[in-house]
PDB file of C-alpha atoms and ligand atoms in Angstrom:
ATOM      1  CA  UNK A   1       0.000   0.000   0.000  1.00 66.00           C
ATOM      2  CA  UNK A   2       1.693   3.231  -1.184  1.00 92.00           C
ATOM      3  CA  UNK A   3       1.875   5.944   1.433  1.00 96.00           C
ATOM      4  CA  UNK A   4       0.022   9.192   0.970  1.00 98.00           C
ATOM      5  CA  UNK A   5       2.047  12.380   0.664  1.00 98.00           C
ATOM      6  CA  UNK A   6       0.463  15.001   2.887  1.00 98.00           C
ATOM      7  CA  UNK A   7       1.292  18.671   2.398  1.00 98.00           C
ATOM      8  CA  UNK A   8       0.904  20.798   5.483  1.00 98.00           C
ATOM      9  CA  UNK A   9       1.652  24.462   6.071  1.00 97.00           C
ATOM     10  CA  UNK A  10       0.319  27.954   6.608  1.00 97.00           C
ATOM     11  CA  UNK A  11      -2.044  29.632   4.126  1.00 96.00           C
ATOM     12  CA  UNK A  12      -0.174  30.756   1.032  1.00 95.00           C
ATOM     13  CA  UNK A  13       2.709  28.309   1.287  1.00 97.00           C
ATOM     14  CA  UNK A  14       1.652  26.648  -1.986  1.00 96.00           C
ATOM     15  CA  UNK A  15       0.139  23.372  -0.772  1.00 98.00           C
ATOM     16  CA  UNK A  16      -2.489  23.230  -3.534  1.00 97.00           C
ATOM     17  CA  UNK A  17      -0.377  24.351  -6.491  1.00 97.00           C
ATOM     18  CA  UNK A  18       2.583  22.208  -5.437  1.00 98.00           C
ATOM     19  CA  UNK A  19       0.319  19.253  -4.583  1.00 98.00           C
ATOM     20  CA  UNK A  20      -1.356  19.213  -7.970  1.00 98.00           C
ATOM     21  CA  UNK A  21       1.978  19.234  -9.832  1.00 98.00           C
ATOM     22  CA  UNK A  22       3.527  16.693  -7.469  1.00 98.00           C
ATOM     23  CA  UNK A  23       0.627  14.288  -8.040  1.00 98.00           C
ATOM     24  CA  UNK A  24       1.004  14.649 -11.808  1.00 98.00           C
ATOM     25  CA  UNK A  25       4.727  13.971 -11.611  1.00 97.00           C
ATOM     26  CA  UNK A  26       4.366  10.935  -9.340  1.00 97.00           C
ATOM     27  CA  UNK A  27       1.239   9.714 -11.167  1.00 97.00           C
ATOM     28  CA  UNK A  28      -0.742   9.742  -7.941  1.00 97.00           C
ATOM     29  CA  UNK A  29      -4.265  11.004  -7.305  1.00 98.00           C
ATOM     30  CA  UNK A  30      -4.517  14.558  -5.953  1.00 98.00           C
ATOM     31  CA  UNK A  31      -6.930  15.505  -3.176  1.00 98.00           C
ATOM     32  CA  UNK A  32      -7.334  19.097  -2.030  1.00 98.00           C
ATOM     33  CA  UNK A  33      -9.090  18.899   1.345  1.00 98.00           C
ATOM     34  CA  UNK A  34     -10.733  22.325   1.127  1.00 98.00           C
ATOM     35  CA  UNK A  35     -12.134  21.551  -2.344  1.00 98.00           C
ATOM     36  CA  UNK A  36     -13.445  18.181  -1.042  1.00 98.00           C
ATOM     37  CA  UNK A  37     -15.164  19.919   1.880  1.00 98.00           C
ATOM     38  CA  UNK A  38     -16.734  22.346  -0.601  1.00 98.00           C
ATOM     39  CA  UNK A  39     -18.036  19.390  -2.635  1.00 98.00           C
ATOM     40  CA  UNK A  40     -19.358  17.586   0.456  1.00 98.00           C
ATOM     41  CA  UNK A  41     -21.147  20.621   1.928  1.00 98.00           C
ATOM     42  CA  UNK A  42     -22.066  22.276  -1.364  1.00 98.00           C
ATOM     43  CA  UNK A  43     -20.634  25.576  -0.066  1.00 97.00           C
ATOM     44  CA  UNK A  44     -17.471  27.553  -0.766  1.00 96.00           C
ATOM     45  CA  UNK A  45     -15.244  27.612   2.357  1.00 96.00           C
ATOM     46  CA  UNK A  46     -15.972  31.316   2.967  1.00 94.00           C
ATOM     47  CA  UNK A  47     -19.732  30.681   2.948  1.00 96.00           C
ATOM     48  CA  UNK A  48     -19.396  27.572   5.092  1.00 97.00           C
ATOM     49  CA  UNK A  49     -17.665  29.700   7.750  1.00 97.00           C
ATOM     50  CA  UNK A  50     -20.230  32.490   7.414  1.00 95.00           C
ATOM     51  CA  UNK A  51     -23.321  30.264   7.495  1.00 97.00           C
ATOM     52  CA  UNK A  52     -22.281  27.503   9.915  1.00 97.00           C
ATOM     53  CA  UNK A  53     -19.136  28.780  11.636  1.00 97.00           C
ATOM     54  CA  UNK A  54     -15.567  27.543  11.989  1.00 97.00           C
ATOM     55  CA  UNK A  55     -16.665  24.666  14.268  1.00 97.00           C
ATOM     56  CA  UNK A  56     -18.646  23.085  11.449  1.00 98.00           C
ATOM     57  CA  UNK A  57     -15.717  23.515   9.048  1.00 98.00           C
ATOM     58  CA  UNK A  58     -13.326  21.882  11.548  1.00 98.00           C
ATOM     59  CA  UNK A  59     -15.693  18.966  12.038  1.00 98.00           C
ATOM     60  CA  UNK A  60     -15.912  18.391   8.254  1.00 98.00           C
ATOM     61  CA  UNK A  61     -12.110  18.642   8.126  1.00 98.00           C
ATOM     62  CA  UNK A  62     -11.770  16.026  10.864  1.00 98.00           C
ATOM     63  CA  UNK A  63     -14.165  13.585   9.176  1.00 98.00           C
ATOM     64  CA  UNK A  64     -12.284  13.962   5.912  1.00 98.00           C
ATOM     65  CA  UNK A  65      -8.867  13.455   7.560  1.00 98.00           C
ATOM     66  CA  UNK A  66     -10.190  10.195   9.077  1.00 98.00           C
ATOM     67  CA  UNK A  67     -11.535   9.045   5.712  1.00 98.00           C
ATOM     68  CA  UNK A  68      -8.312   9.844   3.857  1.00 97.00           C
ATOM     69  CA  UNK A  69      -6.218   7.994   6.433  1.00 96.00           C
ATOM     70  CA  UNK A  70      -7.759   4.750   5.136  1.00 96.00           C
ATOM     71  CA  UNK A  71      -6.731   5.489   1.557  1.00 97.00           C
ATOM     72  CA  UNK A  72      -3.375   5.190  -0.180  1.00 97.00           C
ATOM     73  CA  UNK A  73      -1.336   6.624  -3.067  1.00 97.00           C
ATOM     74  CA  UNK A  74      -2.756  10.117  -2.661  1.00 98.00           C
ATOM     75  CA  UNK A  75      -1.107  13.501  -2.677  1.00 98.00           C
ATOM     76  CA  UNK A  76      -3.138  15.506  -0.176  1.00 98.00           C
ATOM     77  CA  UNK A  77      -3.130  19.304   0.127  1.00 98.00           C
ATOM     78  CA  UNK A  78      -4.489  20.090   3.580  1.00 98.00           C
ATOM     79  CA  UNK A  79      -5.978  23.361   4.809  1.00 98.00           C
ATOM     80  CA  UNK A  80      -3.561  25.475   6.863  1.00 97.00           C
ATOM     81  CA  UNK A  81      -5.331  24.719  10.142  1.00 97.00           C
ATOM     82  CA  UNK A  82      -5.552  20.926   9.869  1.00 97.00           C
ATOM     83  CA  UNK A  83      -2.627  20.564  12.277  1.00 95.00           C
ATOM     84  CA  UNK A  84      -4.525  22.346  15.066  1.00 95.00           C
ATOM     85  CA  UNK A  85      -6.072  18.986  15.915  1.00 96.00           C
ATOM     86  CA  UNK A  86      -3.767  16.237  17.177  1.00 95.00           C
ATOM     87  CA  UNK A  87      -6.361  13.704  16.023  1.00 97.00           C
ATOM     88  CA  UNK A  88      -6.021  14.981  12.444  1.00 97.00           C
ATOM     89  CA  UNK A  89      -2.244  14.736  12.572  1.00 96.00           C
ATOM     90  CA  UNK A  90      -2.410  11.187  13.859  1.00 96.00           C
ATOM     91  CA  UNK A  91      -4.952  10.194  11.216  1.00 97.00           C
ATOM     92  CA  UNK A  92      -2.966  11.698   8.347  1.00 97.00           C
ATOM     93  CA  UNK A  93       0.245  10.148   9.650  1.00 96.00           C
ATOM     94  CA  UNK A  94      -1.290   6.646   9.785  1.00 95.00           C
ATOM     95  CA  UNK A  95      -0.553   6.056   6.127  1.00 95.00           C
ATOM     96  CA  UNK A  96       1.180   9.270   5.163  1.00 97.00           C
ATOM     97  CA  UNK A  97       4.447  11.145   4.930  1.00 97.00           C
ATOM     98  CA  UNK A  98       3.909  14.640   6.311  1.00 97.00           C
ATOM     99  CA  UNK A  99       5.702  17.480   4.554  1.00 97.00           C
ATOM    100  CA  UNK A 100       5.560  21.054   5.786  1.00 97.00           C
ATOM    101  CA  UNK A 101       5.787  23.860   3.224  1.00 98.00           C
ATOM    102  CA  UNK A 102       7.154  27.065   4.704  1.00 97.00           C
ATOM    103  CA  UNK A 103       7.396  30.680   3.595  1.00 97.00           C
ATOM    104  CA  UNK A 104       8.280  33.999   5.198  1.00 97.00           C
ATOM    105  CA  UNK A 105       5.509  36.357   6.357  1.00 97.00           C
ATOM    106  CA  UNK A 106       6.477  38.768   3.569  1.00 96.00           C
ATOM    107  CA  UNK A 107       6.116  36.121   0.865  1.00 96.00           C
ATOM    108  CA  UNK A 108       2.878  34.770   2.384  1.00 96.00           C
ATOM    109  CA  UNK A 109       1.382  38.262   2.367  1.00 94.00           C
ATOM    110  CA  UNK A 110       2.206  38.694  -1.325  1.00 92.00           C
ATOM    111  CA  UNK A 111       0.646  35.348  -2.186  1.00 91.00           C
ATOM    112  CA  UNK A 112      -2.518  35.649  -0.105  1.00 90.00           C
ATOM    113  CA  UNK A 113      -3.261  39.136  -1.352  1.00 82.00           C
ATOM    114  CA  UNK A 114      -4.156  37.510  -4.667  1.00 71.00           C
ATOM    115  CA  UNK A 115      -6.848  35.249  -3.144  1.00 68.00           C
ATOM    116  CA  UNK A 116      -7.872  36.897   0.106  1.00 64.00           C
ATOM    117  CA  UNK A 117     -11.680  36.756  -0.263  1.00 72.00           C
ATOM    118  CA  UNK A 118     -11.663  32.973  -0.146  1.00 81.00           C
ATOM    119  CA  UNK A 119      -9.845  32.813   3.223  1.00 89.00           C
ATOM    120  CA  UNK A 120     -12.247  33.597   6.063  1.00 90.00           C
ATOM    121  CA  UNK A 121      -9.555  33.700   8.768  1.00 90.00           C
ATOM    122  CA  UNK A 122      -7.766  36.617   7.126  1.00 88.00           C
ATOM    123  CA  UNK A 123      -9.115  40.085   7.797  1.00 84.00           C
ATOM    124  CA  UNK A 124      -9.199  42.603   4.959  1.00 82.00           C
ATOM    125  CA  UNK A 125      -6.437  44.861   6.218  1.00 85.00           C
ATOM    126  CA  UNK A 126      -4.024  42.104   7.160  1.00 89.00           C
ATOM    127  CA  UNK A 127      -0.330  43.037   7.337  1.00 92.00           C
ATOM    128  CA  UNK A 128       3.015  41.301   7.714  1.00 94.00           C
ATOM    129  CA  UNK A 129       2.908  41.709  11.503  1.00 95.00           C
ATOM    130  CA  UNK A 130      -0.430  39.841  11.740  1.00 95.00           C
ATOM    131  CA  UNK A 131       0.938  37.009   9.611  1.00 95.00           C
ATOM    132  CA  UNK A 132       4.051  36.809  11.807  1.00 97.00           C
ATOM    133  CA  UNK A 133       1.873  36.500  14.913  1.00 96.00           C
ATOM    134  CA  UNK A 134      -0.261  33.782  13.330  1.00 95.00           C
ATOM    135  CA  UNK A 135       2.850  31.910  12.171  1.00 96.00           C
ATOM    136  CA  UNK A 136       4.319  32.082  15.674  1.00 96.00           C
ATOM    137  CA  UNK A 137       1.093  30.798  17.221  1.00 95.00           C
ATOM    138  CA  UNK A 138       1.080  27.823  14.873  1.00 95.00           C
ATOM    139  CA  UNK A 139       4.805  27.088  14.817  1.00 93.00           C
ATOM    140  CA  UNK A 140       4.640  24.152  17.243  1.00 94.00           C
ATOM    141  CA  UNK A 141       1.758  22.586  15.317  1.00 93.00           C
ATOM    142  CA  UNK A 142       3.709  22.605  12.068  1.00 93.00           C
ATOM    143  CA  UNK A 143       6.685  20.967  13.795  1.00 90.00           C
ATOM    144  CA  UNK A 144       4.946  17.582  13.574  1.00 85.00           C
ATOM    145  CA  UNK A 145       6.040  16.887  10.006  1.00 91.00           C
ATOM    146  CA  UNK A 146       8.641  14.491   8.599  1.00 91.00           C
ATOM    147  CA  UNK A 147      10.471  17.240   6.766  1.00 94.00           C
ATOM    148  CA  UNK A 148      10.143  20.917   5.869  1.00 96.00           C
ATOM    149  CA  UNK A 149      10.686  22.740   2.610  1.00 97.00           C
ATOM    150  CA  UNK A 150      11.304  26.464   2.325  1.00 97.00           C
ATOM    151  CA  UNK A 151       9.264  27.784  -0.628  1.00 98.00           C
ATOM    152  CA  UNK A 152      10.441  31.427  -0.604  1.00 97.00           C
ATOM    153  CA  UNK A 153      11.315  32.677  -4.096  1.00 95.00           C
ATOM    154  CA  UNK A 154      10.601  29.272  -5.591  1.00 97.00           C
ATOM    155  CA  UNK A 155       8.168  28.378  -8.370  1.00 96.00           C
ATOM    156  CA  UNK A 156       5.895  25.399  -7.539  1.00 97.00           C
ATOM    157  CA  UNK A 157       7.819  23.177  -9.981  1.00 97.00           C
ATOM    158  CA  UNK A 158      11.050  23.860  -8.072  1.00 98.00           C
ATOM    159  CA  UNK A 159       9.376  22.875  -4.813  1.00 98.00           C
ATOM    160  CA  UNK A 160       8.098  19.700  -6.506  1.00 98.00           C
ATOM    161  CA  UNK A 161      11.629  18.831  -7.586  1.00 98.00           C
ATOM    162  CA  UNK A 162      12.931  19.380  -4.077  1.00 98.00           C
ATOM    163  CA  UNK A 163      10.219  17.172  -2.584  1.00 98.00           C
ATOM    164  CA  UNK A 164      10.856  14.320  -5.022  1.00 97.00           C
ATOM    165  CA  UNK A 165      14.581  14.559  -4.292  1.00 97.00           C
ATOM    166  CA  UNK A 166      13.944  14.374  -0.540  1.00 95.00           C
ATOM    167  CA  UNK A 167      11.554  11.443  -0.954  1.00 94.00           C
ATOM    168  CA  UNK A 168      14.135   9.296  -2.770  1.00 90.00           C
TER     169      UNK A 168
HETATM  170  C1  S3P B 201      -7.337  27.672   7.148  1.00 88.38           C
HETATM  171  C2  S3P B 201      -6.726  27.605   5.917  1.00 88.38           C
HETATM  172  C3  S3P B 201      -7.490  27.487   4.644  1.00 88.38           C
HETATM  173  C4  S3P B 201      -8.861  26.843   4.896  1.00 88.38           C
HETATM  174  C5  S3P B 201      -9.586  27.550   5.999  1.00 88.38           C
HETATM  175  C6  S3P B 201      -8.812  27.560   7.323  1.00 88.38           C
HETATM  176  C7  S3P B 201      -6.485  27.814   8.364  1.00 88.38           C
HETATM  177  O1  S3P B 201      -6.763  26.694   3.723  1.00 88.38           O
HETATM  178  O2  S3P B 201      -8.722  25.488   5.211  1.00 88.38           O
HETATM  179  O3  S3P B 201      -9.844  28.854   5.566  1.00 88.38           O
HETATM  180  O4  S3P B 201      -6.964  27.616   9.484  1.00 88.38           O
HETATM  181  O5  S3P B 201      -5.270  28.135   8.209  1.00 88.38           O
HETATM  182  P1  S3P B 201      -5.432  27.194   2.935  1.00 88.38           P
HETATM  183  O6  S3P B 201      -4.262  26.900   3.824  1.00 88.38           O
HETATM  184  O7  S3P B 201      -5.425  26.360   1.705  1.00 88.38           O
HETATM  185  O8  S3P B 201      -5.624  28.634   2.652  1.00 88.38           O
END
């Protein structure tokens, strides 16, 4: 049973764009957890938060992490907060290699500014300082991974190459 490759990391670290390309390269199936939750609930993430709250989103996230832990040969892009639950980490680790994608607050800010409306946890006027604080608060949660990749100033394809090199 081939292990899943699970991409973890803060918003804007490139989990989805890297994950998609990595799956293509390794000929594995790609699963983007946020997109799956949107399919399951029939709501975009921002609306799910607005209508039913973060608690409902986290419970969908947990159910999905449990389901995916029973599958194999997947590249999984998680949502940035999946690591906030120890149960999720344990589930994803059951049959998965956990890889943390990292980026500096400055780079994250540049990237998320392009897609801010779809991220309910980010306020409109967010700045580098806010990102730094959020990164600090989550630092210990992201430390659970098998290895970390710095994505600053790297195109997704370069990150994919680095991951495949590390996996060998
Ligand atoms: C979240 C990150 C988002 C999404 C949700 C919560 C978080 O995913 O799951 O808005 O808690 O960091 P991305 O990391 O893909 O933006």
